[in-house]
Short mmCIF file of N, CA, C and O in Angstrom, two decimals:
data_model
loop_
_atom_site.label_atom_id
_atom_site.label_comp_id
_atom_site.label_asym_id
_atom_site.label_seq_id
_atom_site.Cartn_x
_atom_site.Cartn_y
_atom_site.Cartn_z
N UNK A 7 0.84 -1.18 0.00
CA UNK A 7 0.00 0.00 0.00
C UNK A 7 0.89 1.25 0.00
O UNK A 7 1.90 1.44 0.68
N UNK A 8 0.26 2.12 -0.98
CA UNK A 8 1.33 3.62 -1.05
C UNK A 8 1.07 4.13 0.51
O UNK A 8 0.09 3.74 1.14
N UNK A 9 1.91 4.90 0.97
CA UNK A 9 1.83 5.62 1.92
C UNK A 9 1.42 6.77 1.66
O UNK A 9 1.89 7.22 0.62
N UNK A 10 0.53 7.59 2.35
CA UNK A 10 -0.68 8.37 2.50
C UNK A 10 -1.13 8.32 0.93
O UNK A 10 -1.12 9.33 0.22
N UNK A 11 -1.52 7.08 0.48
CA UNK A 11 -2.73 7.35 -0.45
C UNK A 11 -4.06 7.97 -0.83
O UNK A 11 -4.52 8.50 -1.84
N UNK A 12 -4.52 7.67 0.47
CA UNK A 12 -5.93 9.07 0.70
C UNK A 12 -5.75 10.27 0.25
O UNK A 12 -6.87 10.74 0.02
N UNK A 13 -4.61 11.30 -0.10
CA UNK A 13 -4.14 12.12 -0.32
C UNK A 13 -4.15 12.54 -2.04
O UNK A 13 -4.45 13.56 -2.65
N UNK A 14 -3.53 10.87 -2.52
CA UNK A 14 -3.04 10.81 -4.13
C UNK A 14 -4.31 10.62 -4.55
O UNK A 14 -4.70 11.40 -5.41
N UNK A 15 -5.28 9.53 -4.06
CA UNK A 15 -6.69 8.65 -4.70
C UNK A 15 -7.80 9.50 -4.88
O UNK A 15 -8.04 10.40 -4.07
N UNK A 16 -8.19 9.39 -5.43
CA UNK A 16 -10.07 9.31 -4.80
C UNK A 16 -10.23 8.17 -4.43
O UNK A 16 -9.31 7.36 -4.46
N UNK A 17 -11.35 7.91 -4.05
CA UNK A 17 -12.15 6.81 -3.47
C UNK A 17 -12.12 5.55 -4.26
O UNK A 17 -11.79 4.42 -3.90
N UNK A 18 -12.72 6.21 -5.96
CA UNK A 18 -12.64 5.08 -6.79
C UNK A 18 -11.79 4.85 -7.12
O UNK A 18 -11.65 3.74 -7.63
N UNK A 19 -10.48 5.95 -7.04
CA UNK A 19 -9.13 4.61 -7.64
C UNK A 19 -8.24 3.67 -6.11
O UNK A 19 -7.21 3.05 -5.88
N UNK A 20 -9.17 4.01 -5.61
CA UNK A 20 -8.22 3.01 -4.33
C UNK A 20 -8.43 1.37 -4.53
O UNK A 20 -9.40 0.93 -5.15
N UNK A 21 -7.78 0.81 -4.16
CA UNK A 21 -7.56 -0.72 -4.24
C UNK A 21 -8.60 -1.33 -3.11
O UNK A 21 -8.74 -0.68 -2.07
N UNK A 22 -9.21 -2.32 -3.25
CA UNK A 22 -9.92 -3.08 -2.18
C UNK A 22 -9.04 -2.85 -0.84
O UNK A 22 -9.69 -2.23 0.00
N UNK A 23 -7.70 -3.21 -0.41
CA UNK A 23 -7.14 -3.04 0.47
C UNK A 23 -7.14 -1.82 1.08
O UNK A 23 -7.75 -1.60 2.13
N UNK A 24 -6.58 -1.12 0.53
CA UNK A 24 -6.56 0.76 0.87
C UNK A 24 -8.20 1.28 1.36
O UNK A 24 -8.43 1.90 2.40
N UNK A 25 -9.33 0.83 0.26
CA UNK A 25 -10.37 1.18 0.92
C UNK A 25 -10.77 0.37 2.34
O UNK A 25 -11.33 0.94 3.28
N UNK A 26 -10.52 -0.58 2.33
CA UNK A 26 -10.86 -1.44 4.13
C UNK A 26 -9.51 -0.51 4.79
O UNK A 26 -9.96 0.33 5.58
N UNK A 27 -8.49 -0.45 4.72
CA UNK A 27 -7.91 0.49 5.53
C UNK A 27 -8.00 1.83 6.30
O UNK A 27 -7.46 2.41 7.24
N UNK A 28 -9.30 2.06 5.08
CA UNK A 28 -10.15 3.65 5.65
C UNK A 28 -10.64 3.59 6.95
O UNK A 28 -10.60 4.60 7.65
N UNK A 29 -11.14 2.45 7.43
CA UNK A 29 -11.92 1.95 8.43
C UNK A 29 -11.22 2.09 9.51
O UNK A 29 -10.30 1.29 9.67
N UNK A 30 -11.42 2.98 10.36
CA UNK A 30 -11.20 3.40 11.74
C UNK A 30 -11.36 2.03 12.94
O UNK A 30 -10.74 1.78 13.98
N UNK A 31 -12.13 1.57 12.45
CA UNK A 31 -12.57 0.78 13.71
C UNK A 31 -13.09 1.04 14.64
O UNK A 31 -13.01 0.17 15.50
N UNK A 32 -13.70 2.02 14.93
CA UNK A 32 -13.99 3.11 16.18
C UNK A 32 -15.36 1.99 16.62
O UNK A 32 -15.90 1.93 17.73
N UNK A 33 -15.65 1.32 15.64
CA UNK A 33 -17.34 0.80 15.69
C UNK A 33 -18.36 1.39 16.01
O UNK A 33 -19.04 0.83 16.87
N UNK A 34 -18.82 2.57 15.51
CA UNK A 34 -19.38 3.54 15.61
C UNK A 34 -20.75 3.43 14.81
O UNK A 34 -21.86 3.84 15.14
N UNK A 35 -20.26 2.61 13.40
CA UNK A 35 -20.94 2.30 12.52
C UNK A 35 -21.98 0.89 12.86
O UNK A 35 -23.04 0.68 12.28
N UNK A 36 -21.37 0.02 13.95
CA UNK A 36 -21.93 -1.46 14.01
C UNK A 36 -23.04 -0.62 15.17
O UNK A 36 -23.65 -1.39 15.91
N UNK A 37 -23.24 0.44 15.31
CA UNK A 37 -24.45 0.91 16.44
C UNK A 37 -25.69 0.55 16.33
O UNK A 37 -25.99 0.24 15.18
N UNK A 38 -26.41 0.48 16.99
CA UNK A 38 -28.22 0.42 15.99
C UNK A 38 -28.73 1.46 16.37
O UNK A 38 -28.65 2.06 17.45
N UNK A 39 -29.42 1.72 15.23
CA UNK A 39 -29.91 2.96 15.16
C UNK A 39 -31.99 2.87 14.62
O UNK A 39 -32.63 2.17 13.84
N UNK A 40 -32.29 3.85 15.44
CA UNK A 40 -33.68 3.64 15.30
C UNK A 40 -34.09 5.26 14.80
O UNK A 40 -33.48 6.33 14.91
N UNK A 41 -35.57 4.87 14.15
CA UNK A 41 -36.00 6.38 13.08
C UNK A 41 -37.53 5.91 14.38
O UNK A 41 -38.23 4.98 14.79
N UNK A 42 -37.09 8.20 14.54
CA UNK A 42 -38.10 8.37 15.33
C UNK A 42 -39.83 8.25 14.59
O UNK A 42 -40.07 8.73 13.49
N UNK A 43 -40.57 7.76 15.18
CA UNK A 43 -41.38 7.42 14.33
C UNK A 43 -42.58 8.96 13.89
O UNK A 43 -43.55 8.93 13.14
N UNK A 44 -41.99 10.28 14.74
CA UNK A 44 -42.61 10.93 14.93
C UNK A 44 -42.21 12.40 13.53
O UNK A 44 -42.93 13.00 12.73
N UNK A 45 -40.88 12.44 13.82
CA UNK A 45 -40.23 12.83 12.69
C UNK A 45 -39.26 12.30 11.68
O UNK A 45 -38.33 12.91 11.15
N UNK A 46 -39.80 10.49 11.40
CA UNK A 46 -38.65 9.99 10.54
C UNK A 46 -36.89 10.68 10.56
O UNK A 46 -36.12 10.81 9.61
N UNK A 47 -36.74 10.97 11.77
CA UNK A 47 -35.45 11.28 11.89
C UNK A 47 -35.12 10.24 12.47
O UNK A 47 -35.77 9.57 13.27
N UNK A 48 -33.39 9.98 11.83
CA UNK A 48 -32.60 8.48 12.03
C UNK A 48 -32.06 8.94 13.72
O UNK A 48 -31.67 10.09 13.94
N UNK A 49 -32.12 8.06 14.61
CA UNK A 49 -31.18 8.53 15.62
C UNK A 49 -30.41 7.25 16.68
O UNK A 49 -30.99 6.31 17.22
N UNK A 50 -29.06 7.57 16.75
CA UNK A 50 -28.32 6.66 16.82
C UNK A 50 -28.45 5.98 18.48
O UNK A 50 -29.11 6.64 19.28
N UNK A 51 -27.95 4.94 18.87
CA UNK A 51 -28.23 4.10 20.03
C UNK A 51 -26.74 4.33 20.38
O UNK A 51 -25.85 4.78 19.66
N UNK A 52 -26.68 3.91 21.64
CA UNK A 52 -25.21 2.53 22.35
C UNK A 52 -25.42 1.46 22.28
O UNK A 52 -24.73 0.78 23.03
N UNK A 53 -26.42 0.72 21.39
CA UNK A 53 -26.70 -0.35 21.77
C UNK A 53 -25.94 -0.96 20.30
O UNK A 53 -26.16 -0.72 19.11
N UNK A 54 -24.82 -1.99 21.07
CA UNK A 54 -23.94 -2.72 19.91
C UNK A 54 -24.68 -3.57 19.42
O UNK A 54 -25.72 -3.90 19.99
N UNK A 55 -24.16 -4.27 17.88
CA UNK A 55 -24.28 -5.04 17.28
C UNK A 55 -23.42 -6.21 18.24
O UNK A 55 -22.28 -6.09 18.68
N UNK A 56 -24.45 -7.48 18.43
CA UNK A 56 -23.67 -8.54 18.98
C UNK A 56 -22.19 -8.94 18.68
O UNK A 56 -21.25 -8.93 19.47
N UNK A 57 -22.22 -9.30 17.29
CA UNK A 57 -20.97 -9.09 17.47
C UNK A 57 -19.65 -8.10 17.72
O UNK A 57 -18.43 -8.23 17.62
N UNK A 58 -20.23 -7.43 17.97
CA UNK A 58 -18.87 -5.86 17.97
C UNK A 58 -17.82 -6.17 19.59
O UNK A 58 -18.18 -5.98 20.76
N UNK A 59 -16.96 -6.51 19.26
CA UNK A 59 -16.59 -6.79 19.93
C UNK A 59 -15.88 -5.59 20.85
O UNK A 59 -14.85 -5.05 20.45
N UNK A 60 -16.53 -5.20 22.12
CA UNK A 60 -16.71 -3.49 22.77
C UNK A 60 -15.29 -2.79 23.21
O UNK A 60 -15.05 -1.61 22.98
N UNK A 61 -14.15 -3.90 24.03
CA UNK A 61 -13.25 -3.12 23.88
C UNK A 61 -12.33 -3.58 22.46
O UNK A 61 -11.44 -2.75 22.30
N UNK A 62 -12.31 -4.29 21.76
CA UNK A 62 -11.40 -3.78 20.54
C UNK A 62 -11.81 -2.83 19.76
O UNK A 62 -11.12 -2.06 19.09
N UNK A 63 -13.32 -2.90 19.88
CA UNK A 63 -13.91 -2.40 18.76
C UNK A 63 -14.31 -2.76 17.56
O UNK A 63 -14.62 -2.08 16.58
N UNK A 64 -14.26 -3.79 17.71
CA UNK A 64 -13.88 -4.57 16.24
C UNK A 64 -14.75 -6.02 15.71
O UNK A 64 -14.83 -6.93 16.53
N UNK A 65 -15.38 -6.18 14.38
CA UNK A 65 -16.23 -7.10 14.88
C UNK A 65 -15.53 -8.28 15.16
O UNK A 65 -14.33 -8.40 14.92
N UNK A 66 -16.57 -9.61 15.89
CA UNK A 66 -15.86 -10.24 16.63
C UNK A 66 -15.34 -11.95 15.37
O UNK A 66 -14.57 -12.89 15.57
N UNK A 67 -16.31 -11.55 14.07
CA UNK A 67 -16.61 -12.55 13.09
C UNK A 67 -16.90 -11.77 11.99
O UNK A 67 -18.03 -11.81 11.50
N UNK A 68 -15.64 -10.73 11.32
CA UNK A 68 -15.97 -9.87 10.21
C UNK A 68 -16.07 -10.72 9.06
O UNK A 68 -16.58 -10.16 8.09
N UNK A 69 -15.69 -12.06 8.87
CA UNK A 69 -15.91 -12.90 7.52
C UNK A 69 -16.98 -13.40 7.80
O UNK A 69 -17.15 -14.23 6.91
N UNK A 70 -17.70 -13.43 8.37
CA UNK A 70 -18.97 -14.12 8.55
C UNK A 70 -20.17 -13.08 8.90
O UNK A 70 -21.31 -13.34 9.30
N UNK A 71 -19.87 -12.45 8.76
CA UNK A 71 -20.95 -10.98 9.80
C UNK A 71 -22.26 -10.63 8.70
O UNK A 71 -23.25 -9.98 9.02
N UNK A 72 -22.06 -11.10 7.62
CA UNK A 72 -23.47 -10.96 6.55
C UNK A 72 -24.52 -12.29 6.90
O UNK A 72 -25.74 -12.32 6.79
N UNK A 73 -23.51 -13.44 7.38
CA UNK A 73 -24.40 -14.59 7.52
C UNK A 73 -25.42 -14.29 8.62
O UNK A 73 -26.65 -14.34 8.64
N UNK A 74 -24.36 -13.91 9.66
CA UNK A 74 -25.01 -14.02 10.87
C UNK A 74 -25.80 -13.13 11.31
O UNK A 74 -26.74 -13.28 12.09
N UNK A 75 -25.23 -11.71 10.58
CA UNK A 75 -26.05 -10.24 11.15
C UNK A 75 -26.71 -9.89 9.78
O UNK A 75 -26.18 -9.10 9.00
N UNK A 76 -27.87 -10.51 9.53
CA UNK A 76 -28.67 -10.57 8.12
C UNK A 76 -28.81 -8.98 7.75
O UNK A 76 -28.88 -8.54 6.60
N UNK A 77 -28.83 -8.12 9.11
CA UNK A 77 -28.79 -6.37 8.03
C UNK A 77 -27.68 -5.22 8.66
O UNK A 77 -27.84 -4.02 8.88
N UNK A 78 -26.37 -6.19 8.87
CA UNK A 78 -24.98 -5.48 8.33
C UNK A 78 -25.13 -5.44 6.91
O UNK A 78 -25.53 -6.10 5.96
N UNK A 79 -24.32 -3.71 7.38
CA UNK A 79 -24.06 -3.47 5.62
C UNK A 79 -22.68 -3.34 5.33
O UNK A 79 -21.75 -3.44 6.12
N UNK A 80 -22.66 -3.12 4.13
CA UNK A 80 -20.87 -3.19 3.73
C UNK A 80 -21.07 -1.99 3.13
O UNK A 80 -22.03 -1.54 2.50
N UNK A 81 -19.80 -1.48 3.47
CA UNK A 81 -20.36 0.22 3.01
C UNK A 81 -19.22 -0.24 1.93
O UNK A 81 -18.15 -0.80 2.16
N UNK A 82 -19.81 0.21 0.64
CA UNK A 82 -18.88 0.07 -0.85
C UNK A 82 -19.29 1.95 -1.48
O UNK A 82 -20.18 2.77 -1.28
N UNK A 83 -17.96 1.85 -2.32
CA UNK A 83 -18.22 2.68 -3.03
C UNK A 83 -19.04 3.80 -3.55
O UNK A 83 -19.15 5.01 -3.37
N UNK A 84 -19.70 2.63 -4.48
CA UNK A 84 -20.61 3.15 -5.11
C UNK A 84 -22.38 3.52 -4.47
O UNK A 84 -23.21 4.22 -5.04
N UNK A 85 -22.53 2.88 -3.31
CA UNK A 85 -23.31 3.63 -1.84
C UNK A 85 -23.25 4.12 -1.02
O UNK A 85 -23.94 4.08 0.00
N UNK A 86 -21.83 5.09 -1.49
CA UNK A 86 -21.54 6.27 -0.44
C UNK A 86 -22.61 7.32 -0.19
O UNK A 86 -22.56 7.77 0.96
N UNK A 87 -23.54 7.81 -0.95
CA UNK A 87 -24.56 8.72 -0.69
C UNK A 87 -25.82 7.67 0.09
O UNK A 87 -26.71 8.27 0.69
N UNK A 88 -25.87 6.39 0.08
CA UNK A 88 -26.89 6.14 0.87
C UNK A 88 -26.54 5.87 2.47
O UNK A 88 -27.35 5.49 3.31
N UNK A 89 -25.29 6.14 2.65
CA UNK A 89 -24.34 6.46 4.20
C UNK A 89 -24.47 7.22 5.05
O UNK A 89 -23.89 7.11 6.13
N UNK A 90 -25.55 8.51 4.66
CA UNK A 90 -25.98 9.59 5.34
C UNK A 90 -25.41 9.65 6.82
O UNK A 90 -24.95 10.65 7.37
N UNK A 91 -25.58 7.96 7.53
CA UNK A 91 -26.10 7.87 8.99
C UNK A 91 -24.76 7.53 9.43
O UNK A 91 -24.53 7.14 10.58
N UNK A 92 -23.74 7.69 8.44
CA UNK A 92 -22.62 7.40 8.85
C UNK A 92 -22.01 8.97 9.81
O UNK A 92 -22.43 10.11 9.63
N UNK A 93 -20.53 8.35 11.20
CA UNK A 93 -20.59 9.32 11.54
C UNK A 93 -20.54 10.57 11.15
O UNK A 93 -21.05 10.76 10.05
N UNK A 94 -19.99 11.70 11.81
CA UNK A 94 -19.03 12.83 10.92
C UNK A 94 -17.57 12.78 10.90
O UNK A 94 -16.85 13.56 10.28
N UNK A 95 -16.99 11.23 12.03
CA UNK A 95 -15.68 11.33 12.09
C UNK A 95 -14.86 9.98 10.83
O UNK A 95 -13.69 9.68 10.63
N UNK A 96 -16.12 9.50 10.24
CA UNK A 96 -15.90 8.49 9.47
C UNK A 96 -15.07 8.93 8.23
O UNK A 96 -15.20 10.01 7.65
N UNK A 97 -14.14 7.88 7.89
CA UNK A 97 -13.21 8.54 6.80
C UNK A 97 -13.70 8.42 5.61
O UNK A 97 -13.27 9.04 4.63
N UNK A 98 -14.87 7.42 5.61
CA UNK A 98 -15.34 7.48 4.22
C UNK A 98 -16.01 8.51 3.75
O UNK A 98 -16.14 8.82 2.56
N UNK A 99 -16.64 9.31 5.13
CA UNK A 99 -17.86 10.13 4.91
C UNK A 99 -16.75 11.73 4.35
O UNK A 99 -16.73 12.62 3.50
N UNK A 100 -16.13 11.35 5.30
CA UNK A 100 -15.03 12.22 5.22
C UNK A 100 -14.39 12.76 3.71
O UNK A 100 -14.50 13.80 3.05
N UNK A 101 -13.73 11.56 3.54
CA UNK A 101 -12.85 12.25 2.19
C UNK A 101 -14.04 12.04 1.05
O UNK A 101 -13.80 12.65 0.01
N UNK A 102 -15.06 11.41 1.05
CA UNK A 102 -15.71 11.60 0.28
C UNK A 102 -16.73 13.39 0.27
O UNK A 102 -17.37 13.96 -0.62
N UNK A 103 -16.46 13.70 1.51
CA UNK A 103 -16.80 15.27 1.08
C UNK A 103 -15.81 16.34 1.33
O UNK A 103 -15.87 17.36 2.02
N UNK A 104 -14.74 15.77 0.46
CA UNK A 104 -13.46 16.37 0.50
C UNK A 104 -12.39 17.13 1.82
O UNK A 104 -11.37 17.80 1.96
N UNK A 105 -13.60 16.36 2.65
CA UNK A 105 -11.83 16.40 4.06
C UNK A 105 -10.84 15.86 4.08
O UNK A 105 -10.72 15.13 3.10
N UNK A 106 -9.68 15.84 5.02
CA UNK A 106 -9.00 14.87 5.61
C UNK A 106 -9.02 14.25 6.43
O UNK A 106 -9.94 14.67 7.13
N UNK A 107 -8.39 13.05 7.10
CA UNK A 107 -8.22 12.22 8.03
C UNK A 107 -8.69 13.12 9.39
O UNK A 107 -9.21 14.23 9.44
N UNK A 108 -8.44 12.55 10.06
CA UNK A 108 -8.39 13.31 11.68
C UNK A 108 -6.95 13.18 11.99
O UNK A 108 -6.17 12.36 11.50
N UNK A 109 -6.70 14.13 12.89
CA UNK A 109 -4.65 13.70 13.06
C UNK A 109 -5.15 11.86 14.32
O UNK A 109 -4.16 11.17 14.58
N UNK A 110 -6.09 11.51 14.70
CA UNK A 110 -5.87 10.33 15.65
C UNK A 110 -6.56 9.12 14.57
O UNK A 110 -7.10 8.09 14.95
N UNK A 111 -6.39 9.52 13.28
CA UNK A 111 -7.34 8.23 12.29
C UNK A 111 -5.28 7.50 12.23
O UNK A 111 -4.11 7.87 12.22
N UNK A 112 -6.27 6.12 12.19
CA UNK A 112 -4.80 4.98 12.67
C UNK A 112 -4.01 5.09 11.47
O UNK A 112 -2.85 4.68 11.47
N UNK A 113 -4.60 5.65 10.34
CA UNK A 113 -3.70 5.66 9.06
C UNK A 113 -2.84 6.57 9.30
O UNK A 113 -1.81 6.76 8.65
N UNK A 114 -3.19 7.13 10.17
CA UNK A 114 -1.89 8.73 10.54
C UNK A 114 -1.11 8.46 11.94
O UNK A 114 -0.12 9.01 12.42
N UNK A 115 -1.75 7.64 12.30
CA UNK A 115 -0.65 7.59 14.18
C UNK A 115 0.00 6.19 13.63
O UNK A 115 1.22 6.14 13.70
N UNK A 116 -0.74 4.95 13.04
CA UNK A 116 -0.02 3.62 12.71
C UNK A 116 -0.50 2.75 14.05
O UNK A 116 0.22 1.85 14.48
N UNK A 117 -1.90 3.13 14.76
CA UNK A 117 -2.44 2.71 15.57
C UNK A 117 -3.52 2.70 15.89
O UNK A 117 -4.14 3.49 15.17
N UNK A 118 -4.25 2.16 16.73
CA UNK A 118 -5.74 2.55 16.78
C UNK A 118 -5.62 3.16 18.37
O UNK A 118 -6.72 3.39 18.87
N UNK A 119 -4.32 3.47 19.29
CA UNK A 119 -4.09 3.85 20.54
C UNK A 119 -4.71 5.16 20.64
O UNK A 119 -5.44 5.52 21.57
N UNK A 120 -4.31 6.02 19.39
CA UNK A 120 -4.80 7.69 19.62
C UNK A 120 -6.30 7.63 19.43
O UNK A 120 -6.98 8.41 20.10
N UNK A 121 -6.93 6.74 18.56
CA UNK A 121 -7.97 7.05 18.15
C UNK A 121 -9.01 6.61 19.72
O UNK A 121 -9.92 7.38 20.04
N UNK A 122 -8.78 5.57 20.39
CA UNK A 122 -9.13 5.21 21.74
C UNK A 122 -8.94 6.53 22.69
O UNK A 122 -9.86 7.10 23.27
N UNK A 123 -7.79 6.83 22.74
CA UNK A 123 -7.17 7.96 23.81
C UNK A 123 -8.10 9.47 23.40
O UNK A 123 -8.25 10.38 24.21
N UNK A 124 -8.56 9.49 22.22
CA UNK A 124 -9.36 10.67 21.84
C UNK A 124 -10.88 10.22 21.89
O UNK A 124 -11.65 11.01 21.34
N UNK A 125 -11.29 9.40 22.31
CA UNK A 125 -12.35 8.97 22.93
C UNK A 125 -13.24 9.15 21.60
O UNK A 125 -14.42 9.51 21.67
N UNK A 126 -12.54 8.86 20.26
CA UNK A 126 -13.31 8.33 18.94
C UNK A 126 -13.71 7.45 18.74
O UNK A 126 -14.27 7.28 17.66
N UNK A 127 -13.60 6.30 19.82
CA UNK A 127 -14.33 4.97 19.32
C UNK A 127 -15.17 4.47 20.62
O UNK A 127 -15.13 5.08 21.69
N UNK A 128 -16.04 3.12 20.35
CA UNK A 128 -16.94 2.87 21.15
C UNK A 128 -16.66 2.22 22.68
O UNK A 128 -17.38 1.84 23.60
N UNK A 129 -15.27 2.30 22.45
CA UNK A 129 -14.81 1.55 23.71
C UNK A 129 -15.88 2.47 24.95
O UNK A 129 -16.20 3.65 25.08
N UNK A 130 -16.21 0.97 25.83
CA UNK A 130 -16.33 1.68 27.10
C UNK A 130 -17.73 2.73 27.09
O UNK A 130 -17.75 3.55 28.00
N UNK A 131 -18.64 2.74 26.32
CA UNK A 131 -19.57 3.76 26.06
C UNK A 131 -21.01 3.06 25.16
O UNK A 131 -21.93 3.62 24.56
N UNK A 132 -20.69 1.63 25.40
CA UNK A 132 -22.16 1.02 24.77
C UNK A 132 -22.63 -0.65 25.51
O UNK A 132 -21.99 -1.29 26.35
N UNK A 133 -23.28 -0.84 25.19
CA UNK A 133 -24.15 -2.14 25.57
C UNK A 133 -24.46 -3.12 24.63
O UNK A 133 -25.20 -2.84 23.69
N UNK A 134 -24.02 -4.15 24.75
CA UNK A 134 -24.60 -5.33 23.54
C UNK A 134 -26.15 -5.23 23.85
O UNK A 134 -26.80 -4.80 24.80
N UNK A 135 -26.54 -5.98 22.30
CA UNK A 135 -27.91 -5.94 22.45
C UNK A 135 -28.60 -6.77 23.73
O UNK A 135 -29.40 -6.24 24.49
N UNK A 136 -28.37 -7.53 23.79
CA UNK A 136 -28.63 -8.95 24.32
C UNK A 136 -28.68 -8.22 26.08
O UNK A 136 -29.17 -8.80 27.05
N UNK A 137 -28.15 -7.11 26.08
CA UNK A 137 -28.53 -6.29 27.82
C UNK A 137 -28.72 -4.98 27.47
O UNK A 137 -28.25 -4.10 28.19
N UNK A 138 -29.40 -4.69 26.38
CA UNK A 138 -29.66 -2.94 26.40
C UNK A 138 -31.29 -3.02 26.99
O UNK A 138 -31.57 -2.04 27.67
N UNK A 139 -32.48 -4.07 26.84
CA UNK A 139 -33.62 -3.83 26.97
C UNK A 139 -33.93 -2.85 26.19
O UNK A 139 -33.14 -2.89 25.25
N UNK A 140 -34.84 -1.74 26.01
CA UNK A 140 -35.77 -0.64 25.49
C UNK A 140 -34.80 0.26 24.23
O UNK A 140 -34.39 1.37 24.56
N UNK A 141 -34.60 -0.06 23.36
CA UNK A 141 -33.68 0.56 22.42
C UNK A 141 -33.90 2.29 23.19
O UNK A 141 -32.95 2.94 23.65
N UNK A 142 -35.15 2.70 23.17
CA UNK A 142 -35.31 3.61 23.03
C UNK A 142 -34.66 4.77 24.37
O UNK A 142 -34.54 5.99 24.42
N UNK A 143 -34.33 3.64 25.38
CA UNK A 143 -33.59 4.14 26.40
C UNK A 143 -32.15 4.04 26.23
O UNK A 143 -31.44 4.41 27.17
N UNK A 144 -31.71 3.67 25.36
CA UNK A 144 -30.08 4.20 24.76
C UNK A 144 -30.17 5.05 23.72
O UNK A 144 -29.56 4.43 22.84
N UNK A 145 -30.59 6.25 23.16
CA UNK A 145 -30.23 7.12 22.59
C UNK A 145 -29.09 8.20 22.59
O UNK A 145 -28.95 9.12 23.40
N UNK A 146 -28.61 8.01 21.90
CA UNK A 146 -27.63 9.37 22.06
C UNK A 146 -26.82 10.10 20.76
O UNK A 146 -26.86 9.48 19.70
N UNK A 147 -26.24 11.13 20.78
CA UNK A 147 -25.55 11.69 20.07
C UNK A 147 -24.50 11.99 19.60
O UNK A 147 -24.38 12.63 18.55
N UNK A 148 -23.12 11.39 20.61
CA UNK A 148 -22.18 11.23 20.08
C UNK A 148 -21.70 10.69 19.00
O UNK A 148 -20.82 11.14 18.26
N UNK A 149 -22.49 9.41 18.91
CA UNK A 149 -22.18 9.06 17.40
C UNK A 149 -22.49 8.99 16.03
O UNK A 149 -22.47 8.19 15.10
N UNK A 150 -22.80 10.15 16.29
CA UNK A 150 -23.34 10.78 14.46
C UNK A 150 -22.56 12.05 14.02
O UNK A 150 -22.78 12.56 12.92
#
């Protein structure tokens, strides 16, 4: 992989590799999220996807996670505009509306330590499903 490619690419000329590298890991994205039924506004939970595994962050069965989690999505390319609900610290969302990285995105430290230490990812701040009870009593806003 070139070093700081995000920089040279767009989106579409990046390699399968380089684009999964975008991925923070923060698991921000494996959240569930519920639409208020009052103003069809999307609004995000703490409540993890079973598999997300809470302190890596990371899922716990990413080759298998379509079998098992029938509505994980794979964020590709060419459905970057249907991502809306993605965060604002997400790199896809990101350089796709012509930002940069964050200085704690792991492609820039060579870790996921800063991105933890800047309190960008889900460590420590959510609930598997399987003990959240009432979706509607985990709402929140940090992660959008």
């Amino acid at each position: 992989m070139q070093a700081d490619f995000w920089y040279t690419k767009s989106l579409e000329e990046m390699s399968d590799g380089e684009w999964e590298a975008l991925c923070d890991g923060c698991g921000k994205c494996c959240l569930n999220k519920l639409i208020d039924e009052d103003t069809d506004e999307l609004v995000h939970t703490n409540v993890a996807c079973e598999l997300l595994n809470t302190h890596s962050c990371a899922c716990s069965d990413y080759a298998n996670r379509f079998a098992k989690v029938p509505d994980c999505l794979k964020i590709t390319r060419d459905k970057l505009d249907d991502y809306f609900w993605l965060p604002s610290t997400c790199a896809y969302r990101l350089l796709a509306e012509g930002q940069s990285l964050p200085s704690w995105h792991p492609l820039r430290t060579g870790s996921k330590s800063a991105m933890h230490k800047a309190g960008q990812s889900v460590r420590g701040k959510v609930v598997p499903e399987s003990k959240a009870g009432n979706w509607e009593d985990h709402i929140i806003t940090w992660a959008s």
